[in-house]
Amino acid sequence: MIFLFLAILLLNCSPNHEKKILDEILSLEKRIIKTSDINDQKFLINEISKNYSFFLDNYENSDFHPDILFKYAELLNSTNKIDKAVFYYKKIYNLYPDSKFAPISIISQASCYDKIGKTNFSIELYNLFLSKYPNHPYVVDIKKLIKITGKYNTEIIKNLK
């Protein structure tokens, strides 16, 4: 019995199985881009979410782990699952601080906190971004965002003049 369980586990974590899961994810992502049917979109979002989660749980050492982690965080953010999105954005920054996703994950976390009215956290993260990535192409934009984070539209318009 234990041997059978180990055999199944090894088979599911093989490079071929990893490729199969990645191909399935890509296929689902392509389908969701093409559909305009709201029910189909909901179904596909659920399927993509399951596949992202499965991949992240089973292929932590994969070269694609940071990519899927970021995609999952973005999916959660886009479906207003803000707390979960923040969790995965933090995970990206903590596990892969030198990856291409690290700077964007900080910005995305800040944006999530701003969405839910936690502007102090948002500004703190924007400042972290500025200190960690002073030469990043988004520095000018982030400095502008700091000025308007947590402000009402009338205040924002005044600050932009």
Coordinates of N, CA and C in Angstrom, one line a residue:
M1 N 0.8 -1.2 0.0 CA 0.0 0.0 0.0 C 0.9 1.3 0.0
I2 N 1.9 1.3 0.9 CA 2.8 2.4 0.9 C 3.5 2.6 -0.4
F3 N 4.0 1.5 -0.9 CA 4.7 1.5 -2.2 C 3.8 2.1 -3.3
L4 N 2.5 1.7 -3.4 CA 1.6 2.3 -4.4 C 1.5 3.8 -4.2
F5 N 1.3 4.2 -3.0 CA 1.2 5.6 -2.7 C 2.4 6.4 -3.1
L6 N 3.6 5.9 -2.8 CA 4.9 6.5 -3.2 C 5.0 6.5 -4.8
A7 N 4.6 5.5 -5.4 CA 4.7 5.4 -6.9 C 3.8 6.5 -7.5
I8 N 2.6 6.6 -7.0 CA 1.7 7.6 -7.5 C 2.2 9.0 -7.2
L9 N 2.8 9.2 -6.1 CA 3.3 10.5 -5.7 C 4.5 10.9 -6.7
L10 N 5.4 9.9 -6.9 CA 6.5 10.1 -7.8 C 6.1 10.4 -9.2
L11 N 5.1 9.7 -9.7 CA 4.6 9.8 -11.0 C 4.0 11.2 -11.2
N12 N 3.2 11.7 -10.2 CA 2.6 13.0 -10.2 C 3.6 14.2 -10.2
C13 N 4.8 13.9 -9.7 CA 5.8 15.0 -9.5 C 6.9 14.8 -10.6
S14 N 6.7 14.0 -11.6 CA 7.7 13.8 -12.6 C 7.7 15.0 -13.5
P15 N 8.9 15.2 -14.3 CA 9.0 16.3 -15.2 C 7.9 16.3 -16.3
N16 N 7.5 15.1 -16.7 CA 6.4 15.0 -17.7 C 5.1 15.5 -17.1
H17 N 4.8 15.1 -15.9 CA 3.6 15.6 -15.3 C 3.6 17.1 -15.1
E18 N 4.8 17.6 -14.7 CA 4.9 19.1 -14.6 C 4.6 19.8 -15.9
K19 N 5.1 19.3 -17.0 CA 4.9 19.8 -18.3 C 3.4 19.7 -18.6
K20 N 2.8 18.6 -18.3 CA 1.3 18.4 -18.5 C 0.5 19.5 -17.8
I21 N 0.8 19.7 -16.5 CA 0.1 20.7 -15.8 C 0.3 22.1 -16.4
L22 N 1.6 22.4 -16.7 CA 1.9 23.7 -17.3 C 1.1 23.9 -18.7
D23 N 1.1 22.8 -19.5 CA 0.3 22.9 -20.7 C -1.2 23.1 -20.5
E24 N -1.7 22.5 -19.4 CA -3.1 22.6 -19.1 C -3.4 24.1 -18.6
I25 N -2.5 24.6 -17.9 CA -2.6 26.0 -17.4 C -2.6 27.0 -18.6
L26 N -1.7 26.8 -19.5 CA -1.6 27.6 -20.7 C -2.9 27.5 -21.6
S27 N -3.4 26.3 -21.7 CA -4.6 26.1 -22.5 C -5.8 26.8 -21.8
L28 N -5.9 26.7 -20.5 CA -7.0 27.4 -19.8 C -6.8 28.9 -19.9
E29 N -5.6 29.4 -19.8 CA -5.4 30.9 -19.9 C -5.8 31.4 -21.3
K30 N -5.4 30.6 -22.3 CA -5.8 31.0 -23.7 C -7.3 31.0 -23.9
R31 N -8.0 30.0 -23.3 CA -9.4 29.9 -23.4 C -10.1 31.1 -22.7
I32 N -9.6 31.5 -21.6 CA -10.3 32.6 -20.8 C -10.2 33.9 -21.6
I33 N -9.1 34.1 -22.3 CA -8.9 35.3 -23.1 C -9.9 35.4 -24.2
K34 N -10.2 34.2 -24.8 CA -11.1 34.2 -26.0 C -12.6 34.2 -25.6
T35 N -13.0 33.9 -24.4 CA -14.4 33.8 -24.1 C -15.0 35.1 -23.6
S36 N -16.2 35.4 -23.9 CA -16.9 36.5 -23.4 C -18.1 36.1 -22.5
D37 N -18.3 34.8 -22.5 CA -19.4 34.2 -21.7 C -19.0 34.2 -20.2
I38 N -19.9 34.9 -19.4 CA -19.5 35.1 -18.0 C -19.5 33.8 -17.2
N39 N -20.4 32.9 -17.5 CA -20.4 31.6 -16.9 C -19.1 30.8 -17.2
D40 N -18.7 30.8 -18.5 CA -17.5 30.2 -18.9 C -16.3 30.8 -18.2
Q41 N -16.3 32.1 -18.1 CA -15.2 32.8 -17.4 C -15.1 32.3 -16.0
K42 N -16.2 32.3 -15.3 CA -16.2 31.8 -13.9 C -15.6 30.4 -13.8
F43 N -16.1 29.5 -14.7 CA -15.6 28.2 -14.7 C -14.1 28.1 -14.9
L44 N -13.7 28.9 -15.9 CA -12.2 28.8 -16.3 C -11.4 29.4 -15.1
I45 N -11.9 30.5 -14.5 CA -11.1 31.1 -13.4 C -11.0 30.0 -12.3
N46 N -12.0 29.3 -12.0 CA -11.9 28.3 -11.0 C -10.9 27.2 -11.4
E47 N -11.0 26.8 -12.6 CA -10.1 25.7 -13.1 C -8.6 26.2 -13.1
I48 N -8.4 27.4 -13.5 CA -7.0 28.0 -13.5 C -6.5 28.1 -12.1
S49 N -7.4 28.5 -11.2 CA -7.0 28.7 -9.8 C -6.6 27.3 -9.2
K50 N -7.4 26.3 -9.5 CA -7.1 24.9 -9.0 C -5.7 24.4 -9.6
N51 N -5.5 24.7 -10.8 CA -4.2 24.3 -11.4 C -3.0 25.0 -10.9
Y52 N -3.2 26.4 -10.7 CA -2.1 27.2 -10.1 C -1.8 26.6 -8.7
S53 N -2.8 26.4 -7.9 CA -2.7 25.9 -6.6 C -2.0 24.5 -6.5
F54 N -2.4 23.6 -7.4 CA -1.8 22.3 -7.5 C -0.4 22.4 -7.9
F55 N -0.1 23.2 -8.9 CA 1.3 23.4 -9.3 C 2.2 23.9 -8.2
L56 N 1.7 25.0 -7.5 CA 2.5 25.6 -6.4 C 2.7 24.6 -5.3
D57 N 1.8 23.8 -5.0 CA 1.9 22.8 -3.9 C 2.8 21.6 -4.3
N58 N 2.9 21.3 -5.6 CA 3.7 20.1 -6.0 C 5.0 20.3 -6.7
Y59 N 5.2 21.6 -7.1 CA 6.5 21.8 -7.9 C 7.2 23.1 -7.3
E60 N 7.5 23.0 -6.1 CA 8.2 24.2 -5.4 C 9.5 24.5 -6.0
N61 N 10.2 23.4 -6.5 CA 11.5 23.6 -7.1 C 11.6 23.9 -8.6
S62 N 10.4 24.0 -9.2 CA 10.3 24.2 -10.6 C 10.9 25.6 -11.0
D63 N 11.5 25.7 -12.1 CA 11.9 27.0 -12.6 C 10.7 27.9 -12.9
F64 N 9.5 27.3 -13.0 CA 8.3 28.1 -13.3 C 7.5 28.5 -12.0
H65 N 8.0 28.1 -10.9 CA 7.3 28.4 -9.6 C 7.1 29.9 -9.4
P66 N 8.1 30.8 -9.6 CA 7.8 32.2 -9.4 C 6.8 32.7 -10.4
D67 N 6.8 32.2 -11.6 CA 5.9 32.7 -12.7 C 4.4 32.4 -12.2
I68 N 4.2 31.1 -11.8 CA 2.9 30.7 -11.5 C 2.5 31.3 -10.2
L69 N 3.4 31.5 -9.3 CA 3.1 32.3 -8.0 C 2.6 33.7 -8.3
F70 N 3.2 34.3 -9.2 CA 2.8 35.7 -9.6 C 1.5 35.7 -10.3
K71 N 1.3 34.7 -11.3 CA 0.0 34.6 -12.0 C -1.1 34.4 -11.0
Y72 N -0.9 33.5 -10.0 CA -1.9 33.2 -9.0 C -2.3 34.4 -8.2
A73 N -1.2 35.2 -7.8 CA -1.5 36.4 -7.0 C -2.3 37.4 -7.8
E74 N -2.0 37.5 -9.1 CA -2.7 38.4 -10.0 C -4.1 38.0 -10.2
L75 N -4.3 36.7 -10.3 CA -5.7 36.2 -10.5 C -6.5 36.5 -9.2
L76 N -5.9 36.2 -8.1 CA -6.6 36.5 -6.8 C -6.9 38.0 -6.7
N77 N -6.0 38.8 -7.1 CA -6.2 40.3 -7.0 C -7.3 40.7 -7.9
S78 N -7.3 40.1 -9.1 CA -8.3 40.5 -10.1 C -9.7 40.0 -9.8
T79 N -9.8 39.0 -8.9 CA -11.1 38.5 -8.5 C -11.5 39.0 -7.0
N80 N -10.8 40.0 -6.6 CA -11.0 40.7 -5.3 C -10.8 39.8 -4.1
K81 N -9.9 38.9 -4.2 CA -9.5 38.0 -3.1 C -8.2 38.7 -2.5
I82 N -8.4 39.9 -2.0 CA -7.3 40.7 -1.7 C -6.4 40.1 -0.6
D83 N -6.9 39.6 0.5 CA -6.0 39.0 1.5 C -5.2 37.9 1.0
K84 N -5.8 37.0 0.1 CA -5.0 35.9 -0.5 C -4.0 36.4 -1.4
A85 N -4.4 37.4 -2.2 CA -3.4 38.0 -3.2 C -2.2 38.6 -2.5
V86 N -2.5 39.3 -1.4 CA -1.4 39.9 -0.6 C -0.5 38.8 -0.1
F87 N -1.1 37.7 0.4 CA -0.3 36.6 0.9 C 0.7 36.1 -0.2
Y88 N 0.2 35.9 -1.4 CA 1.1 35.4 -2.5 C 2.1 36.5 -3.0
Y89 N 1.7 37.7 -3.0 CA 2.7 38.8 -3.4 C 3.8 38.8 -2.4
K90 N 3.5 38.7 -1.1 CA 4.5 38.7 0.0 C 5.4 37.4 -0.2
K91 N 4.8 36.3 -0.5 CA 5.6 35.1 -0.7 C 6.5 35.2 -1.9
I92 N 6.1 35.9 -3.0 CA 7.0 36.1 -4.1 C 8.2 36.9 -3.7
Y93 N 8.0 38.0 -3.0 CA 9.1 38.9 -2.5 C 10.0 38.2 -1.6
N94 N 9.4 37.4 -0.7 CA 10.2 36.7 0.3 C 11.0 35.5 -0.3
L95 N 10.4 34.7 -1.2 CA 11.1 33.6 -1.8 C 12.0 33.9 -2.9
Y96 N 11.6 35.0 -3.7 CA 12.3 35.3 -4.9 C 12.7 36.8 -4.9
P97 N 13.4 37.3 -4.0 CA 13.7 38.8 -3.9 C 14.5 39.3 -5.1
D98 N 15.1 38.5 -5.8 CA 15.9 38.9 -7.0 C 15.2 38.6 -8.3
S99 N 14.0 38.1 -8.2 CA 13.3 37.8 -9.5 C 12.7 39.1 -10.1
K100 N 12.3 38.9 -11.4 CA 11.7 40.0 -12.1 C 10.3 40.4 -11.5
F101 N 9.8 39.5 -10.7 CA 8.5 39.7 -10.1 C 8.5 40.4 -8.7
A102 N 9.7 40.4 -8.1 CA 9.8 41.0 -6.8 C 9.4 42.5 -6.7
P103 N 9.9 43.4 -7.6 CA 9.5 44.8 -7.5 C 8.0 44.9 -7.8
I104 N 7.4 44.2 -8.7 CA 6.0 44.4 -9.1 C 5.2 43.8 -7.9
S105 N 5.7 42.8 -7.3 CA 4.9 42.2 -6.2 C 4.7 43.2 -5.0
I106 N 5.8 44.0 -4.8 CA 5.7 45.1 -3.8 C 4.6 46.1 -4.2
I107 N 4.7 46.5 -5.4 CA 3.7 47.5 -5.9 C 2.3 47.0 -5.8
S108 N 2.1 45.7 -6.2 CA 0.8 45.1 -6.2 C 0.3 45.0 -4.8
Q109 N 1.1 44.6 -3.9 CA 0.7 44.6 -2.5 C 0.2 45.9 -2.0
A110 N 1.0 46.9 -2.3 CA 0.6 48.3 -2.0 C -0.7 48.7 -2.6
S111 N -0.9 48.3 -3.8 CA -2.2 48.6 -4.5 C -3.4 47.9 -3.8
C112 N -3.1 46.6 -3.4 CA -4.2 45.9 -2.7 C -4.5 46.5 -1.4
Y113 N -3.5 46.9 -0.6 CA -3.8 47.6 0.6 C -4.6 48.9 0.4
D114 N -4.2 49.6 -0.6 CA -4.9 50.9 -1.0 C -6.4 50.6 -1.3
K115 N -6.7 49.5 -2.0 CA -8.0 49.1 -2.4 C -8.9 48.9 -1.1
I116 N -8.3 48.4 -0.1 CA -9.1 48.1 1.1 C -9.0 49.2 2.2
G117 N -8.4 50.3 1.8 CA -8.3 51.4 2.7 C -7.2 51.4 3.7
K118 N -6.2 50.5 3.6 CA -5.1 50.5 4.5 C -3.9 51.2 3.9
T119 N -4.1 52.6 3.8 CA -3.2 53.4 3.1 C -1.8 53.5 3.7
N120 N -1.8 53.4 5.1 CA -0.5 53.4 5.7 C 0.4 52.3 5.3
F121 N -0.2 51.1 5.2 CA 0.6 49.9 4.6 C 1.0 50.1 3.2
S122 N 0.1 50.7 2.5 CA 0.3 51.0 1.0 C 1.5 51.9 0.9
I123 N 1.5 53.0 1.6 CA 2.6 54.0 1.5 C 3.9 53.4 1.9
E124 N 3.8 52.6 3.0 CA 5.0 51.9 3.5 C 5.6 51.0 2.4
L125 N 4.8 50.3 1.7 CA 5.3 49.4 0.7 C 5.8 50.2 -0.5
Y126 N 5.2 51.3 -0.9 CA 5.7 52.1 -2.0 C 7.1 52.6 -1.6
N127 N 7.2 53.0 -0.3 CA 8.6 53.5 0.1 C 9.6 52.4 0.1
L128 N 9.2 51.2 0.5 CA 10.1 50.0 0.4 C 10.5 49.8 -1.0
F129 N 9.6 49.9 -2.0 CA 9.9 49.7 -3.4 C 11.0 50.8 -3.8
L130 N 10.7 52.0 -3.4 CA 11.7 53.1 -3.8 C 13.1 52.9 -3.2
S131 N 13.1 52.3 -1.9 CA 14.4 52.1 -1.3 C 15.1 50.9 -1.9
K132 N 14.4 49.9 -2.3 CA 15.0 48.6 -2.8 C 15.3 48.8 -4.3
Y133 N 14.5 49.5 -5.0 CA 14.7 49.6 -6.5 C 14.8 51.1 -6.9
P134 N 15.8 51.8 -6.5 CA 15.8 53.3 -6.8 C 16.0 53.6 -8.3
N135 N 16.4 52.6 -9.1 CA 16.6 52.8 -10.5 C 15.6 52.1 -11.4
H136 N 14.5 51.6 -10.8 CA 13.5 50.9 -11.5 C 12.7 51.9 -12.4
P137 N 12.3 51.5 -13.6 CA 11.5 52.4 -14.5 C 10.2 52.9 -13.8
Y138 N 9.7 52.3 -12.8 CA 8.4 52.8 -12.2 C 8.6 53.8 -11.1
V139 N 9.9 54.2 -10.7 CA 10.1 55.1 -9.6 C 9.3 56.4 -9.7
V140 N 9.3 57.0 -10.8 CA 8.6 58.3 -11.0 C 7.1 58.1 -10.7
D141 N 6.5 57.0 -11.3 CA 5.1 56.7 -11.1 C 4.8 56.4 -9.6
I142 N 5.7 55.7 -8.9 CA 5.4 55.3 -7.5 C 5.5 56.6 -6.7
K143 N 6.4 57.5 -7.0 CA 6.4 58.8 -6.2 C 5.1 59.5 -6.4
K144 N 4.6 59.5 -7.6 CA 3.3 60.1 -7.8 C 2.1 59.4 -7.0
L145 N 2.2 58.1 -7.0 CA 1.2 57.3 -6.3 C 1.2 57.6 -4.8
I146 N 2.4 57.8 -4.3 CA 2.5 58.1 -2.8 C 1.8 59.4 -2.5
K147 N 1.8 60.4 -3.4 CA 1.2 61.6 -3.2 C -0.3 61.5 -3.2
I148 N -0.9 60.6 -3.9 CA -2.3 60.5 -4.1 C -3.0 59.3 -3.3
T149 N -2.2 58.4 -2.8 CA -2.7 57.3 -2.1 C -3.5 57.7 -0.9
G150 N -4.8 57.2 -0.8 CA -5.7 57.5 0.3 C -6.4 58.9 0.2
K151 N -6.2 59.6 -0.9 CA -6.9 60.9 -1.0 C -8.1 60.7 -1.9
Y152 N -9.0 61.7 -1.7 CA -10.3 61.7 -2.5 C -10.0 62.3 -3.9
N153 N -10.8 62.1 -4.8 CA -10.6 62.5 -6.2 C -10.3 64.0 -6.3
T154 N -11.0 64.9 -5.5 CA -10.8 66.3 -5.6 C -9.4 66.6 -5.1
E155 N -8.9 65.9 -4.1 CA -7.5 66.2 -3.6 C -6.5 65.7 -4.6
I156 N -6.8 64.6 -5.3 CA -5.9 64.1 -6.3 C -5.8 65.1 -7.4
I157 N -6.9 65.6 -7.9 CA -6.8 66.6 -9.0 C -6.0 67.8 -8.6
K158 N -6.1 68.3 -7.4 CA -5.3 69.4 -6.9 C -3.8 69.0 -6.9
N159 N -3.5 67.8 -6.5 CA -2.1 67.4 -6.4 C -1.5 67.2 -7.8
L160 N -2.3 66.9 -8.8 CA -1.8 66.7 -10.1 C -1.5 68.0 -10.9
K161 N -2.0 69.1 -10.4 CA -1.8 70.4 -11.0 C -0.5 71.0 -10.7

